[in-house]
Short mmCIF file of C-alpha atoms in Angstrom, two decimals:
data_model
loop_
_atom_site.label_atom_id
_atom_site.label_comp_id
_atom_site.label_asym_id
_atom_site.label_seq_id
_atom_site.Cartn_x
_atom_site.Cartn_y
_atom_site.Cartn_z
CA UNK E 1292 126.50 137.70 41.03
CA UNK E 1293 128.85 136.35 43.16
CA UNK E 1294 131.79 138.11 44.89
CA UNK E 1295 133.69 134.73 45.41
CA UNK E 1296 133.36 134.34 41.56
CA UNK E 1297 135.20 137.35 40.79
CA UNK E 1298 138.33 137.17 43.23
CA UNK E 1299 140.75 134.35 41.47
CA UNK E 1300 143.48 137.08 40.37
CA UNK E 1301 144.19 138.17 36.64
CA UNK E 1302 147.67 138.28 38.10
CA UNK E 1303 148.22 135.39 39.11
CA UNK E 1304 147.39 131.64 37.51
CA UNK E 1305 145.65 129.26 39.93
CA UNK E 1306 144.06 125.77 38.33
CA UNK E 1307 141.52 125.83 40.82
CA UNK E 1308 139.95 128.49 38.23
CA UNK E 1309 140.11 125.91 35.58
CA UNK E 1310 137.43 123.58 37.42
CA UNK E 1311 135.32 126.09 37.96
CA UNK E 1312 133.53 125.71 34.58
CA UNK E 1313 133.69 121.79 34.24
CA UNK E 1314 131.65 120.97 37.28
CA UNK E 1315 129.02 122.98 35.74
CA UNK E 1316 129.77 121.11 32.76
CA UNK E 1317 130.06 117.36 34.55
CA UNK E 1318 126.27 118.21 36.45
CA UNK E 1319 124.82 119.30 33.02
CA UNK E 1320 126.11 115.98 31.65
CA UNK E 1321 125.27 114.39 34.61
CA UNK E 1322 122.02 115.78 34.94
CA UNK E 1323 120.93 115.10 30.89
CA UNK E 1324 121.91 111.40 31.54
CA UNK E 1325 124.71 112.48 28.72
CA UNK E 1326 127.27 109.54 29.97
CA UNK E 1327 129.89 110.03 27.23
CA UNK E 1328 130.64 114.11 27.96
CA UNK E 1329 129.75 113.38 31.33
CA UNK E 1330 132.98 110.56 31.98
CA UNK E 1331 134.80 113.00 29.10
CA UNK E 1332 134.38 115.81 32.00
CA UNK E 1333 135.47 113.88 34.96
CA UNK E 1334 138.89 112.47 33.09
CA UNK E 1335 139.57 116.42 32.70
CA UNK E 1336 138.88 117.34 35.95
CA UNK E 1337 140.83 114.85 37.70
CA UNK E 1338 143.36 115.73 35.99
CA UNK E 1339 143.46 119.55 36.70
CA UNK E 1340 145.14 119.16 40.32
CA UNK E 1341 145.12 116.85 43.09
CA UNK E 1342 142.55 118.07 45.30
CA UNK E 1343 140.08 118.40 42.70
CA UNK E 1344 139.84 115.16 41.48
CA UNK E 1345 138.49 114.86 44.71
CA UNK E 1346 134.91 116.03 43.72
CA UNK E 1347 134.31 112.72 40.77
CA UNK E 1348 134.04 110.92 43.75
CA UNK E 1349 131.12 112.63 45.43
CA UNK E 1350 129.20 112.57 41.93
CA UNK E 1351 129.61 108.86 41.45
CA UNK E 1352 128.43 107.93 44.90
CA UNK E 1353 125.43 110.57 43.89
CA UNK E 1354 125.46 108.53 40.68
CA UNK E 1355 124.92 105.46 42.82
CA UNK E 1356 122.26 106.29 44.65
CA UNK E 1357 120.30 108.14 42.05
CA UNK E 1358 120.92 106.87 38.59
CA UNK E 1359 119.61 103.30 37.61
CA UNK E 1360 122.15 102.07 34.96
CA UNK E 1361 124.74 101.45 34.01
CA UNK E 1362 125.89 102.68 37.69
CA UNK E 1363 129.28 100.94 37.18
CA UNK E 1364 129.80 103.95 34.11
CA UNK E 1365 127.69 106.63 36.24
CA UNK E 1366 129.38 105.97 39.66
CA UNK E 1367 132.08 103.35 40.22
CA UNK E 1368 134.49 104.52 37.19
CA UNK E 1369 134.45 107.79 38.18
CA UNK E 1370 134.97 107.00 41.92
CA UNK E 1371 137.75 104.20 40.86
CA UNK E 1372 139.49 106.70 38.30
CA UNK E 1373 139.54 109.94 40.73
CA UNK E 1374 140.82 107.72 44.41
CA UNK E 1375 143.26 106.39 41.55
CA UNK E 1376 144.76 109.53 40.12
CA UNK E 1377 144.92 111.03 43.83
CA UNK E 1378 146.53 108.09 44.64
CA UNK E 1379 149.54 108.68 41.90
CA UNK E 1380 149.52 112.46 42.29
CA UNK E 1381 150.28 112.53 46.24
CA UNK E 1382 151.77 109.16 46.89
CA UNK E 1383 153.60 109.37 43.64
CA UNK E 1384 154.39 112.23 41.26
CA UNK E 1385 154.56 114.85 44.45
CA UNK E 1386 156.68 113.34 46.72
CA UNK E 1387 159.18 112.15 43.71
CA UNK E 1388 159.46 115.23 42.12
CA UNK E 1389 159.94 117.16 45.86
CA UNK E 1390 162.62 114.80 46.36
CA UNK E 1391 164.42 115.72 43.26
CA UNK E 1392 164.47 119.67 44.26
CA UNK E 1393 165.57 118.40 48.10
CA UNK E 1394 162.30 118.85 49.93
CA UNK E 1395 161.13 117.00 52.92
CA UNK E 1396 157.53 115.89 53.16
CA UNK E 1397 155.38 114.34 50.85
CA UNK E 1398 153.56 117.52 50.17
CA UNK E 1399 153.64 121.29 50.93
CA UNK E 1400 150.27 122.10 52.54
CA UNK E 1401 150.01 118.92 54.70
CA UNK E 1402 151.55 121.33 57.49
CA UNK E 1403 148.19 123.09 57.18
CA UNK E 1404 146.80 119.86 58.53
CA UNK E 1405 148.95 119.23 61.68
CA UNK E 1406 146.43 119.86 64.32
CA UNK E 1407 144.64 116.26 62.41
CA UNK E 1408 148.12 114.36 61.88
CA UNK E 1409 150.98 114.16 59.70
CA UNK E 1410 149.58 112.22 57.03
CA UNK E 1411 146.44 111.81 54.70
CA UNK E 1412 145.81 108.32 56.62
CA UNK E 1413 145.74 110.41 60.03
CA UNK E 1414 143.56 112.71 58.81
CA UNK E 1415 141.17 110.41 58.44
CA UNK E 1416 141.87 108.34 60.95
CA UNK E 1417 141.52 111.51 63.08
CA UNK E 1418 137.55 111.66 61.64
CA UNK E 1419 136.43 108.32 62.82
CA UNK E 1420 138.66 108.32 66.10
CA UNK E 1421 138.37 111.78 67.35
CA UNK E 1422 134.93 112.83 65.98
CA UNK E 1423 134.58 115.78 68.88
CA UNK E 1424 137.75 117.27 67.86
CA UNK E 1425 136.87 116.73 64.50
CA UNK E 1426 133.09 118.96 64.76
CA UNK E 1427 134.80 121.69 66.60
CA UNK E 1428 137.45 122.43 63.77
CA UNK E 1429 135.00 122.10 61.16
CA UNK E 1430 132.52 124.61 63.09
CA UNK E 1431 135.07 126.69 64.48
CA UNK E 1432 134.36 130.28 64.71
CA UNK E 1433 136.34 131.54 61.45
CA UNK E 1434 134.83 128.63 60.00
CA UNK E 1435 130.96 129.78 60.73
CA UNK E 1436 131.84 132.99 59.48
CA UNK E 1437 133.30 131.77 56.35
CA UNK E 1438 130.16 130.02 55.52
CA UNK E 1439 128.07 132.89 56.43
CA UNK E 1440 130.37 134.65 53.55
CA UNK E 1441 129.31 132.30 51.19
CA UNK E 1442 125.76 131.64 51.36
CA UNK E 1443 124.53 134.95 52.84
CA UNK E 1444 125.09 136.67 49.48
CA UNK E 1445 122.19 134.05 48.04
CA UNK E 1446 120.20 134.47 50.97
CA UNK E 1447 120.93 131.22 51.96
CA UNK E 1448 118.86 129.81 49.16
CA UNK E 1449 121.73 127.02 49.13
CA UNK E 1450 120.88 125.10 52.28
CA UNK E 1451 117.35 124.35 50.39
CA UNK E 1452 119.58 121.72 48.27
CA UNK E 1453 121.44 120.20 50.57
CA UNK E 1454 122.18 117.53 48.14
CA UNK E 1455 124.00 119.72 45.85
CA UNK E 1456 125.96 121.08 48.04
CA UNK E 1457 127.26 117.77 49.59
CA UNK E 1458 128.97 117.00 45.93
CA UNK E 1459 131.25 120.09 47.27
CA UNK E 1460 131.99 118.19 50.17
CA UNK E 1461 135.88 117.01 49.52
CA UNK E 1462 136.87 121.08 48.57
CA UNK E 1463 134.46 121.97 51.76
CA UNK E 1464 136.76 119.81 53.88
CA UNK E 1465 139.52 121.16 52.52
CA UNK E 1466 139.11 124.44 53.40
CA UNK E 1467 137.25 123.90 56.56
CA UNK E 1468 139.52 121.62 58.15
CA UNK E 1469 142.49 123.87 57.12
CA UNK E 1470 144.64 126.14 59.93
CA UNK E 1471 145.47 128.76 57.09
CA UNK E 1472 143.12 131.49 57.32
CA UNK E 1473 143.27 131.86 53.48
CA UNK E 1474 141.15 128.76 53.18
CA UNK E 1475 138.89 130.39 55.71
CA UNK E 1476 138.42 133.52 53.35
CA UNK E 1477 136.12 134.83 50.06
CA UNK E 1478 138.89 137.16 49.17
CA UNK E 1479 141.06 134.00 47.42
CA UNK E 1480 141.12 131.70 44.66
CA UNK E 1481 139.68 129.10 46.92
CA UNK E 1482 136.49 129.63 47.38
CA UNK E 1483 136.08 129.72 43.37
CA UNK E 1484 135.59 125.60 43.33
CA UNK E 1485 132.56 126.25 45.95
CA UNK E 1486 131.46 128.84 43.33
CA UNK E 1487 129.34 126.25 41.07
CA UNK E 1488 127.97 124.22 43.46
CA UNK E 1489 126.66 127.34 45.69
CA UNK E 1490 124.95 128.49 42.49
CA UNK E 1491 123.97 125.17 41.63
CA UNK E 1492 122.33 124.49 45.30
CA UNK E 1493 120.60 128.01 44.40
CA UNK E 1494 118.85 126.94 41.79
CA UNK E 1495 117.12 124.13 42.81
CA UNK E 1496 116.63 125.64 46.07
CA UNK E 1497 114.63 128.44 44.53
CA UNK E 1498 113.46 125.62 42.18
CA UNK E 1499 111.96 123.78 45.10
CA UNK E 1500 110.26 127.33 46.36
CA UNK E 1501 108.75 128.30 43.55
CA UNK E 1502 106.76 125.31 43.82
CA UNK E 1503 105.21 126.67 47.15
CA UNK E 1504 104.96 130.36 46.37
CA UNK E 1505 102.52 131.74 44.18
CA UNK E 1506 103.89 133.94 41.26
CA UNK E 1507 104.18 137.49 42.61
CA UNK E 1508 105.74 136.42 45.76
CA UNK E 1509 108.63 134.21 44.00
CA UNK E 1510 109.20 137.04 41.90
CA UNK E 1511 109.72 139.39 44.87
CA UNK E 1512 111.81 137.11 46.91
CA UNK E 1513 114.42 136.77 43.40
CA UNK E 1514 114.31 140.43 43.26
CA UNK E 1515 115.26 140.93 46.97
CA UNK E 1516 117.95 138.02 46.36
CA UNK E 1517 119.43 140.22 43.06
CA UNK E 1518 119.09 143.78 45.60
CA UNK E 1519 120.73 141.75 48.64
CA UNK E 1520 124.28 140.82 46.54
CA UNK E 1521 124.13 143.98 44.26
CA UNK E 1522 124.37 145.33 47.72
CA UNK E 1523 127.25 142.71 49.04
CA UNK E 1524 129.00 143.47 45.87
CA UNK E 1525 129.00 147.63 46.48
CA UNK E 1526 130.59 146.48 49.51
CA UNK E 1527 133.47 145.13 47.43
CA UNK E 1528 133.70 147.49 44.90
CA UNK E 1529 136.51 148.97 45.80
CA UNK E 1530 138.94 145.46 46.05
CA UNK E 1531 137.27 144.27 42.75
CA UNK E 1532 138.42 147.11 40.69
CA UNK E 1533 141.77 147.06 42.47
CA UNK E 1534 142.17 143.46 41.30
CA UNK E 1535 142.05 145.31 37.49
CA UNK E 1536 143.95 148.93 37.90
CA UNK E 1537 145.29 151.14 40.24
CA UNK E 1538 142.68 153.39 41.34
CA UNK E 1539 144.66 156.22 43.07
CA UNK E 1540 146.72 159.46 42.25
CA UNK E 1541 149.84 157.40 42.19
CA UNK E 1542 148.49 155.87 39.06
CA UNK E 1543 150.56 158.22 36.33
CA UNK E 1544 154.15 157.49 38.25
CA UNK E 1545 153.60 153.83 38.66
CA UNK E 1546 153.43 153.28 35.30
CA UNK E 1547 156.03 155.75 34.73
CA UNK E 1548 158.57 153.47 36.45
CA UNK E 1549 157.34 149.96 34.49
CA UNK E 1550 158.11 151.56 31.70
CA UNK E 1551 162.02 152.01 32.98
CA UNK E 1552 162.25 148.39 33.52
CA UNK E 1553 163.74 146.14 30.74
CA UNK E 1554 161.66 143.28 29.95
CA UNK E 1555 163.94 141.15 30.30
CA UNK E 1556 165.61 142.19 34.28
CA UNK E 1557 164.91 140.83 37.21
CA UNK E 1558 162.41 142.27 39.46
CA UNK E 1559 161.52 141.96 43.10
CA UNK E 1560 158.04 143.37 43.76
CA UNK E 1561 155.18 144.09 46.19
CA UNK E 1562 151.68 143.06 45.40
CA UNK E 1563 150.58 146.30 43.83
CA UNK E 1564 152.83 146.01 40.75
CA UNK E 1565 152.36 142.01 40.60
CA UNK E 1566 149.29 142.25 38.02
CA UNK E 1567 151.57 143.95 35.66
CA UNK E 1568 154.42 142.26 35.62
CA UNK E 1569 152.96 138.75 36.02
CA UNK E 1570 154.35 138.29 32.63
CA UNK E 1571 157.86 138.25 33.47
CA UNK E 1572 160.31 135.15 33.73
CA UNK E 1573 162.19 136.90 36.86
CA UNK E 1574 159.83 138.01 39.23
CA UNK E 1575 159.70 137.85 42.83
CA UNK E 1576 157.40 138.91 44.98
CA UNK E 1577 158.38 140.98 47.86
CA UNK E 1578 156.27 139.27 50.47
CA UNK E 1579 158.69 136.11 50.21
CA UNK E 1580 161.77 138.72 51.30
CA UNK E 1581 159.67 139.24 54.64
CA UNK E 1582 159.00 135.88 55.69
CA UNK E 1583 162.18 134.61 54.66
CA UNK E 1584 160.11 131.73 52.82
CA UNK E 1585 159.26 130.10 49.14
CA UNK E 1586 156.02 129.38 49.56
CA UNK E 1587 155.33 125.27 49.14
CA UNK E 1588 159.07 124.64 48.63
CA UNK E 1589 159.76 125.75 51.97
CA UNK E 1590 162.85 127.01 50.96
CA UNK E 1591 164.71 130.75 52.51
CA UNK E 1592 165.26 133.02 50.38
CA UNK E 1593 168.35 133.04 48.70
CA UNK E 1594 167.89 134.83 45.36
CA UNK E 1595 170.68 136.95 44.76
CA UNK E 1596 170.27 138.15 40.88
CA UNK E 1597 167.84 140.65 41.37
CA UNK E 1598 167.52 143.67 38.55
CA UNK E 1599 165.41 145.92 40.11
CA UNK E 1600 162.82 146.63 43.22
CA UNK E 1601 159.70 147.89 42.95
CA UNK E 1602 157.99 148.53 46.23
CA UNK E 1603 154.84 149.89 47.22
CA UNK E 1604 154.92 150.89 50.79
CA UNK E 1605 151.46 151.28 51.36
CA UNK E 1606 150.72 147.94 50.24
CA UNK E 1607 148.66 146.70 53.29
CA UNK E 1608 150.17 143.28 53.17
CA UNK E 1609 153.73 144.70 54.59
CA UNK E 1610 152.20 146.26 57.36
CA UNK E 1611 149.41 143.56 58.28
CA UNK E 1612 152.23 141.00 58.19
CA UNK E 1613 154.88 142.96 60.20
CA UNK E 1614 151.73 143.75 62.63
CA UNK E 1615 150.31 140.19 62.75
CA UNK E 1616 153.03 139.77 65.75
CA UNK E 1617 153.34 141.29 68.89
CA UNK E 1618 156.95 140.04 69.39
CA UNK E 1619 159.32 143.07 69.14
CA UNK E 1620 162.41 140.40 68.04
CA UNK E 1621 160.32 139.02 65.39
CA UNK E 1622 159.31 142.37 63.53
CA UNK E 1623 162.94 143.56 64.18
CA UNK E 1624 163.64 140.36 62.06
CA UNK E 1625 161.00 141.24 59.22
CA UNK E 1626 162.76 145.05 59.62
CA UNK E 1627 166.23 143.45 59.11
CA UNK E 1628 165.25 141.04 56.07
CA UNK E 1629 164.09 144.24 53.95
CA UNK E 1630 167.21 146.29 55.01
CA UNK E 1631 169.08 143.30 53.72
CA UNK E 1632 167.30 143.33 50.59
CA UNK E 1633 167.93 146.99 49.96
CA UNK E 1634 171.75 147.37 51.33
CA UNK E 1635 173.24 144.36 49.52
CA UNK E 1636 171.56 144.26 46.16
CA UNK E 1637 172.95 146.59 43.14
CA UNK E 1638 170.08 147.49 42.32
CA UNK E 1639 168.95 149.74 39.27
CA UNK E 1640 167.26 152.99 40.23
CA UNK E 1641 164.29 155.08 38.45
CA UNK E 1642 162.65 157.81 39.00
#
């Protein structure tokens, strides 16, 4: 088990999470020499998002090297088709639809790119020019210590596959090469692309072991690999559950107060309540009020027909952000925001 594979939010809807279970699908394919399901699986995961139709491309030049026919099917189609659809989707659909809400920039998490250039062609251009600068964001402290988050837990069984994990390699670079320290983290949707090819990489790692062990020995080293992320995931326990109910003695009033809230209002919450009332129209997360920010349109924010507030003030995320700057003027800011929030809304009260 996996503690990456069990932190995508019920909350909230990513369609990273959708992937997750058709690469597993496109290397069974790819691995039973099954070409139909196999190009059937890439078409649907290029078209999930734009970063993940990324990861055909890896598999056809795999395809190429590995495969003997028809390598045009196995690897240049599904190369062609997912450089094409990435093409459309951030040269093309993004951009145009940005420009109809009245937002600059051809996409909203190319700022987390900056330190490589404004652009996809500077970011690569930045790789072949610049390699030194290159290496040292890609092995960049945070960026060891993410790793060491993701294979430690399978004892680092992964490495013995190297070339599984290089399929990986577009979603690798996205994180690695990222300035956001949520790409840098286990405790987000992220990671749950790495998820199949980590277990994948496992596999034929131990695969390739087992081969050199004799019996009792292999069994022993799985059983100490099972013991080691039991262990990891202990460590976790307590943030896994929280992901699924509130686990404290506030339980019985929290859900006291939900159940004073029309379905249909408006509601402005922090992250605690989010889970249950992800299935609202009007919701608004709390988080945005502090920053002063809609994340990826880039927008302030402005909304003004707000219901209701429901706010946790021991959620960890007010104080970690208010405390994630030293600058008095700044947190007087964040300070100012919330008593902005609170003095000029009409809000409804409960108790």
């Amino acid at each position: 088990v996996e503690w990456t594979a069990c932190e995508p939010r019920p909350g909230e809807f990513h369609f990273e999470n959708l992937a997750t279970g058709l690469i597993f699908a496109l290397y069974y394919f790819f691995l039973t020499n099954r070409i139909r399901p196999y190009l059937a699986a890439t078409i649907a995961l290029i078209l999930i998002k734009e970063n993940v139709a990324l990861i055909p491309i890896t598999f056809g030049i795999y395809a190429l090297v590995s495969k003997k026919s028809p390598k045009i099917l196995w690897g240049l189609l599904p190369i062609i088709l997912s450089i094409a659809v990435f093409y459309i989707n951030t040269k093309i659909v993004i951009p145009h639809f940005r420009s109809i809400d009245g937002l600059s920039g051809a996409h909203g998490y190319l700022a987390q790119y900056s330190q490589l250039g404004s652009g996809y062609s500077d970011i690569l251009k930045s790789a072949i020019t610049s390699p030194l600068k290159f290496a040292n964001i890609l092995f960049s402290e945070n960026n060891l210590i993410y790793l060491g988050q993701l294979l430690l837990p399978l004892g680092l069984f992964p490495l013995a596959a190297p070339q599984i994990l290089l399929l990986g390699t577009p979603i690798a670079l996205q994180h690695l090469l990222s300035n956001s320290s949520n790409m840098h983290s286990i405790v987000y949707h992220y990671a749950a692309t790495l998820v199949p090819f980590l277990f994948l990489a496992t596999a034929h790692g131990l695969s390739l072991i087992k081969t050199r062990l004799r019996v009792i020995f292999y069994q022993l080293l799985v059983l100490l690999l099972i013991l080691g992320s039991l262990w990891i995931h202990l460590n976790y326990r307590q943030s896994y559950v929280s992901l699924f109910k509130w686990v404290d003695v506030q339980d019985a009033d929290r859900r006291a107060i939900l159940r004073e809230v029309p379905p249909q209002a408006s509601v402005i919450t922090t992250f605690p309540f989010l889970n249950e009332l992800i299935r609202r129209i009007q919701i608004f997360p709390f988080f945005d009020v502090m920053r002063n920010l809609r994340p990826l349109t880039g927008r302030t924010f402005d909304e003004k027909n707000i219901q209701y507030a429901l706010i946790d003030w021991n959620d960890s995320w007010i104080r970690a952000y208010i405390n994630s700057t030293d600058e008095l003027t700044v947190q007087r800011e964040i300070l100012q925001r919330i008593w902005n929030l609170i003095s000029q809304n009409n809000f409804s009260f409960v108790s």
